[in-house]
PDB file of C-alpha atoms in Angstrom:
ATOM      1  CA  MET D   1      -0.985 -21.184   2.810  1.00 44.00           C
ATOM      2  CA  PRO D   2      -4.608 -21.513   3.996  1.00 44.00           C
ATOM      3  CA  PRO D   3      -6.346 -18.246   4.829  1.00 49.00           C
ATOM      4  CA  ASP D   4      -6.100 -17.088   8.418  1.00 57.00           C
ATOM      5  CA  ARG D   5      -9.666 -17.356   9.720  1.00 62.00           C
ATOM      6  CA  THR D   6      -8.841 -15.130  12.697  1.00 83.00           C
ATOM      7  CA  LEU D   7      -8.043 -12.194  10.390  1.00 91.00           C
ATOM      8  CA  VAL D   8     -10.731  -9.573   9.767  1.00 94.00           C
ATOM      9  CA  LEU D   9     -10.517  -6.839   7.154  1.00 96.00           C
ATOM     10  CA  ARG D  10     -12.572  -3.692   7.580  1.00 96.00           C
ATOM     11  CA  GLU D  11     -12.678  -0.083   6.477  1.00 96.00           C
ATOM     12  CA  MET D  12     -10.053   2.121   8.047  1.00 97.00           C
ATOM     13  CA  GLN D  13     -11.355   4.613  10.600  1.00 96.00           C
ATOM     14  CA  SER D  14      -9.649   7.783  11.807  1.00 95.00           C
ATOM     15  CA  SER D  15      -9.331   6.082  15.214  1.00 95.00           C
ATOM     16  CA  ASP D  16      -7.016   3.508  13.565  1.00 96.00           C
ATOM     17  CA  TRP D  17      -4.470   6.186  12.665  1.00 97.00           C
ATOM     18  CA  SER D  18      -2.095   5.680  15.599  1.00 96.00           C
ATOM     19  CA  ALA D  19      -1.709   1.969  14.782  1.00 96.00           C
ATOM     20  CA  VAL D  20      -1.530   2.636  11.022  1.00 98.00           C
ATOM     21  CA  ARG D  21       1.098   5.289  11.623  1.00 98.00           C
ATOM     22  CA  ARG D  22       3.123   2.969  13.902  1.00 97.00           C
ATOM     23  CA  ILE D  23       3.203   0.308  11.152  1.00 98.00           C
ATOM     24  CA  TYR D  24       4.146   2.923   8.559  1.00 98.00           C
ATOM     25  CA  GLU D  25       6.926   4.331  10.762  1.00 98.00           C
ATOM     26  CA  ALA D  26       8.388   0.837  11.211  1.00 97.00           C
ATOM     27  CA  ALA D  27       8.437   0.391   7.435  1.00 97.00           C
ATOM     28  CA  ILE D  28      10.074   3.789   6.993  1.00 97.00           C
ATOM     29  CA  ALA D  29      12.748   2.792   9.507  1.00 97.00           C
ATOM     30  CA  GLY D  30      13.365  -0.433   7.585  1.00 96.00           C
ATOM     31  CA  GLY D  31      14.580   1.595   4.604  1.00 95.00           C
ATOM     32  CA  ASN D  32      13.124  -0.517   1.771  1.00 95.00           C
ATOM     33  CA  ALA D  33       9.471   0.471   1.682  1.00 96.00           C
ATOM     34  CA  THR D  34       9.224   4.167   0.806  1.00 97.00           C
ATOM     35  CA  PHE D  35      11.130   7.347   0.084  1.00 97.00           C
ATOM     36  CA  GLU D  36       9.280   8.978   2.971  1.00 96.00           C
ATOM     37  CA  THR D  37      11.368   9.645   6.058  1.00 96.00           C
ATOM     38  CA  ASN D  38       8.516  10.652   8.381  1.00 96.00           C
ATOM     39  CA  ALA D  39       4.887   9.633   8.652  1.00 96.00           C
ATOM     40  CA  PRO D  40       2.490  12.533   8.098  1.00 96.00           C
ATOM     41  CA  GLU D  41      -0.136  13.749  10.502  1.00 96.00           C
ATOM     42  CA  TRP D  42      -3.614  12.260  10.094  1.00 97.00           C
ATOM     43  CA  GLU D  43      -5.091  15.323   8.376  1.00 97.00           C
ATOM     44  CA  ALA D  44      -2.493  15.344   5.587  1.00 97.00           C
ATOM     45  CA  TRP D  45      -2.700  11.582   5.106  1.00 97.00           C
ATOM     46  CA  ASP D  46      -6.512  11.669   5.122  1.00 97.00           C
ATOM     47  CA  GLN D  47      -6.654  14.371   2.441  1.00 97.00           C
ATOM     48  CA  SER D  48      -4.309  12.516   0.093  1.00 96.00           C
ATOM     49  CA  HIS D  49      -6.017   9.089   0.198  1.00 97.00           C
ATOM     50  CA  ARG D  50      -9.351   7.998  -1.243  1.00 97.00           C
ATOM     51  CA  PRO D  51     -11.854   7.380   1.570  1.00 96.00           C
ATOM     52  CA  ASP D  52     -13.427   4.448  -0.313  1.00 96.00           C
ATOM     53  CA  LEU D  53     -10.135   2.576  -0.712  1.00 98.00           C
ATOM     54  CA  ARG D  54      -8.730   2.214   2.815  1.00 98.00           C
ATOM     55  CA  LEU D  55      -8.596  -1.072   4.672  1.00 98.00           C
ATOM     56  CA  VAL D  56      -7.115  -2.380   7.884  1.00 98.00           C
ATOM     57  CA  ALA D  57      -6.467  -5.918   9.068  1.00 97.00           C
ATOM     58  CA  VAL D  58      -7.231  -6.868  12.651  1.00 95.00           C
ATOM     59  CA  THR D  59      -7.615 -10.210  14.374  1.00 88.00           C
ATOM     60  CA  VAL D  60     -10.903 -11.445  15.778  1.00 81.00           C
ATOM     61  CA  ASP D  61      -9.500 -11.292  19.301  1.00 74.00           C
ATOM     62  CA  LYS D  62      -9.310  -7.509  18.835  1.00 65.00           C
ATOM     63  CA  ASP D  63      -5.571  -7.120  18.435  1.00 66.00           C
ATOM     64  CA  PRO D  64      -4.685  -3.667  17.256  1.00 86.00           C
ATOM     65  CA  VAL D  65      -4.381  -3.044  13.544  1.00 95.00           C
ATOM     66  CA  ILE D  66      -1.757  -5.424  12.116  1.00 96.00           C
ATOM     67  CA  GLY D  67      -1.786  -4.197   8.526  1.00 97.00           C
ATOM     68  CA  TRP D  68      -3.307  -1.678   6.182  1.00 98.00           C
ATOM     69  CA  ALA D  69      -3.814  -0.816   2.537  1.00 98.00           C
ATOM     70  CA  ALA D  70      -4.862   2.467   0.968  1.00 98.00           C
ATOM     71  CA  ALA D  71      -4.927   4.211  -2.390  1.00 98.00           C
ATOM     72  CA  SER D  72      -4.378   7.715  -3.721  1.00 97.00           C
ATOM     73  CA  PRO D  73      -5.153   9.267  -7.086  1.00 97.00           C
ATOM     74  CA  VAL D  74      -2.025   9.590  -9.224  1.00 96.00           C
ATOM     75  CA  SER D  75      -3.100  12.927 -10.689  1.00 95.00           C
ATOM     76  CA  GLU D  76      -5.756  15.617 -10.562  1.00 92.00           C
ATOM     77  CA  ARG D  77      -6.053  15.508 -14.370  1.00 96.00           C
ATOM     78  CA  CYS D  78      -9.374  14.037 -15.497  1.00 94.00           C
ATOM     79  CA  CYS D  79      -7.710  11.688 -18.017  1.00 96.00           C
ATOM     80  CA  TYR D  80      -6.139   9.850 -15.047  1.00 96.00           C
ATOM     81  CA  ALA D  81      -9.312   9.703 -12.954  1.00 94.00           C
ATOM     82  CA  GLY D  82      -9.275   5.894 -12.921  1.00 96.00           C
ATOM     83  CA  VAL D  83      -5.601   5.471 -12.070  1.00 98.00           C
ATOM     84  CA  ILE D  84      -4.548   5.056  -8.454  1.00 98.00           C
ATOM     85  CA  GLU D  85      -1.347   4.342  -6.599  1.00 98.00           C
ATOM     86  CA  HIS D  86      -1.607   2.106  -3.578  1.00 98.00           C
ATOM     87  CA  SER D  87       0.323   1.070  -0.490  1.00 97.00           C
ATOM     88  CA  VAL D  88       0.204  -2.107   1.587  1.00 98.00           C
ATOM     89  CA  TYR D  89       1.977  -2.349   4.941  1.00 98.00           C
ATOM     90  CA  VAL D  90       2.036  -5.148   7.519  1.00 97.00           C
ATOM     91  CA  ASP D  91       3.271  -5.016  11.093  1.00 96.00           C
ATOM     92  CA  THR D  92       6.715  -6.609  11.339  1.00 94.00           C
ATOM     93  CA  GLU D  93       5.454  -9.242  13.822  1.00 92.00           C
ATOM     94  CA  HIS D  94       2.772 -10.413  11.373  1.00 93.00           C
ATOM     95  CA  ARG D  95       4.681 -10.579   8.086  1.00 93.00           C
ATOM     96  CA  GLY D  96       4.794 -13.828   6.149  1.00 93.00           C
ATOM     97  CA  ARG D  97       1.331 -14.916   7.301  1.00 92.00           C
ATOM     98  CA  GLY D  98      -0.750 -13.816   4.316  1.00 95.00           C
ATOM     99  CA  VAL D  99      -1.930 -10.523   5.802  1.00 96.00           C
ATOM    100  CA  GLY D 100      -0.501  -8.442   2.950  1.00 97.00           C
ATOM    101  CA  ARG D 101      -2.034 -10.716   0.348  1.00 97.00           C
ATOM    102  CA  ARG D 102      -5.476 -10.573   1.956  1.00 97.00           C
ATOM    103  CA  LEU D 103      -5.269  -6.781   2.131  1.00 98.00           C
ATOM    104  CA  LEU D 104      -4.101  -6.428  -1.469  1.00 98.00           C
ATOM    105  CA  GLU D 105      -6.729  -8.843  -2.800  1.00 98.00           C
ATOM    106  CA  ALA D 106      -9.442  -6.971  -0.890  1.00 98.00           C
ATOM    107  CA  LEU D 107      -8.194  -3.624  -2.186  1.00 98.00           C
ATOM    108  CA  ILE D 108      -8.228  -4.967  -5.745  1.00 98.00           C
ATOM    109  CA  ALA D 109     -11.779  -6.252  -5.246  1.00 97.00           C
ATOM    110  CA  ALA D 110     -12.847  -2.861  -3.869  1.00 97.00           C
ATOM    111  CA  THR D 111     -11.441  -1.085  -6.933  1.00 97.00           C
ATOM    112  CA  GLU D 112     -13.603  -3.310  -9.152  1.00 95.00           C
ATOM    113  CA  GLN D 113     -16.635  -1.572  -7.597  1.00 95.00           C
ATOM    114  CA  THR D 114     -15.316   1.894  -8.448  1.00 96.00           C
ATOM    115  CA  ASP D 115     -14.105   3.945 -11.393  1.00 94.00           C
ATOM    116  CA  VAL D 116     -10.562   2.555 -11.112  1.00 97.00           C
ATOM    117  CA  TRP D 117      -9.103   0.902 -14.212  1.00 97.00           C
ATOM    118  CA  THR D 118      -5.408   0.879 -13.279  1.00 98.00           C
ATOM    119  CA  ILE D 119      -3.705   0.263  -9.951  1.00 98.00           C
ATOM    120  CA  GLN D 120      -0.030   1.098  -9.848  1.00 98.00           C
ATOM    121  CA  THR D 121       2.738   1.035  -7.314  1.00 98.00           C
ATOM    122  CA  GLY D 122       6.434   1.723  -7.033  1.00 98.00           C
ATOM    123  CA  ILE D 123       8.602  -0.793  -5.198  1.00 98.00           C
ATOM    124  CA  PHE D 124      12.297  -0.725  -4.411  1.00 98.00           C
ATOM    125  CA  PRO D 125      13.784  -3.758  -6.231  1.00 98.00           C
ATOM    126  CA  GLU D 126      15.404  -4.875  -2.956  1.00 97.00           C
ATOM    127  CA  ASN D 127      11.924  -5.380  -1.478  1.00 97.00           C
ATOM    128  CA  THR D 128      11.610  -8.871  -2.909  1.00 97.00           C
ATOM    129  CA  ALA D 129       8.684  -9.860  -0.680  1.00 96.00           C
ATOM    130  CA  SER D 130       6.574  -6.958  -1.968  1.00 97.00           C
ATOM    131  CA  MET D 131       7.595  -7.673  -5.566  1.00 98.00           C
ATOM    132  CA  ALA D 132       6.531 -11.328  -5.181  1.00 97.00           C
ATOM    133  CA  LEU D 133       3.244 -10.361  -3.496  1.00 98.00           C
ATOM    134  CA  HIS D 134       2.282  -7.959  -6.249  1.00 98.00           C
ATOM    135  CA  GLU D 135       3.190 -10.341  -9.051  1.00 98.00           C
ATOM    136  CA  ALA D 136       1.144 -13.098  -7.329  1.00 97.00           C
ATOM    137  CA  CYS D 137      -1.820 -10.698  -7.269  1.00 98.00           C
ATOM    138  CA  GLY D 138      -1.692  -9.990 -10.996  1.00 97.00           C
ATOM    139  CA  PHE D 139       0.576  -6.965 -11.163  1.00 98.00           C
ATOM    140  CA  ARG D 140       3.138  -6.762 -13.942  1.00 98.00           C
ATOM    141  CA  VAL D 141       6.426  -4.922 -14.018  1.00 98.00           C
ATOM    142  CA  VAL D 142       6.140  -1.974 -16.399  1.00 98.00           C
ATOM    143  CA  GLY D 143       9.734  -0.881 -15.971  1.00 98.00           C
ATOM    144  CA  ARG D 144      12.589   0.130 -13.777  1.00 98.00           C
ATOM    145  CA  ARG D 145      12.951   3.814 -12.933  1.00 97.00           C
ATOM    146  CA  GLU D 146      16.686   4.164 -12.384  1.00 98.00           C
ATOM    147  CA  ARG D 147      18.023   6.564  -9.779  1.00 98.00           C
ATOM    148  CA  LEU D 148      14.522   7.939  -9.282  1.00 97.00           C
ATOM    149  CA  GLY D 149      15.312   9.586  -5.971  1.00 97.00           C
ATOM    150  CA  GLN D 150      17.633   9.672  -3.018  1.00 97.00           C
ATOM    151  CA  LEU D 151      16.940   8.114   0.342  1.00 96.00           C
ATOM    152  CA  ASN D 152      19.397   8.899   3.119  1.00 94.00           C
ATOM    153  CA  GLY D 153      21.928  10.159   0.571  1.00 95.00           C
ATOM    154  CA  LYS D 154      21.754   7.061  -1.637  1.00 97.00           C
ATOM    155  CA  TRP D 155      20.209   6.953  -5.116  1.00 98.00           C
ATOM    156  CA  ARG D 156      17.439   4.340  -5.346  1.00 98.00           C
ATOM    157  CA  ASP D 157      15.822   2.611  -8.285  1.00 98.00           C
ATOM    158  CA  VAL D 158      12.089   1.938  -8.231  1.00 98.00           C
ATOM    159  CA  MET D 159      10.211  -0.795 -10.060  1.00 98.00           C
ATOM    160  CA  LEU D 160       6.927   0.435 -11.523  1.00 98.00           C
ATOM    161  CA  LEU D 161       4.172  -2.178 -11.397  1.00 98.00           C
ATOM    162  CA  GLU D 162       0.571  -2.004 -12.539  1.00 98.00           C
ATOM    163  CA  ARG D 163      -2.576  -4.075 -12.588  1.00 98.00           C
ATOM    164  CA  ARG D 164      -5.319  -3.369 -15.088  1.00 97.00           C
ATOM    165  CA  ARG D 165      -8.974  -4.065 -14.518  1.00 92.00           C
ATOM    166  CA  THR D 166      -9.861  -7.436 -15.980  1.00 78.00           C
TER     167      THR D 166
END
C-alpha cells in the first residue's frame, strides 16, 4: 500500500488528549486491545508515558487525531532503563489504511535517537491485525503468557513481542 500523503505525524500535545482518549476508549470497548477497562485522566497518563516518545497522526486537512503511539518505561530499575513498552491505537474509521504502521515505524525511528534498546508489547492473540503489524515492523514473538489476567471475567492470554535495536 503506498503511503498516505495526506497523513501527518507530529508530537502529541496535551491538547490532543480528548481525541487520544476517545480512540483509546473505543479500543477498550472493542475488548481485544488492552486489559484496561477505563481510560485514565490526562495527568495519570502523562506521568506514566515518556514525553519524548508520543506521536499522533492527523490528516493535512486538519481532521482530529486519527491515531496515536506512545511508550512507557517497563521498570524503574536502572538495568531496564533502555526497555520500553509501547501502544499504538488507530481510530476505527481509519483502520486498514497504514496509519498504525506509519505511527509504529515513526516510534521505532524515534527510539533510535534515545537510550532505548528494546521495545516490547503485549498483544492478545485474537488481535491478529496488531500481531501482523508488529511482525511486519520487525518485532518477534518472545512467548505466550497464558492466562495472564482476566478481562470481564474471562482469562486472557497475551503474546509478548519485542524489537531490539539494530
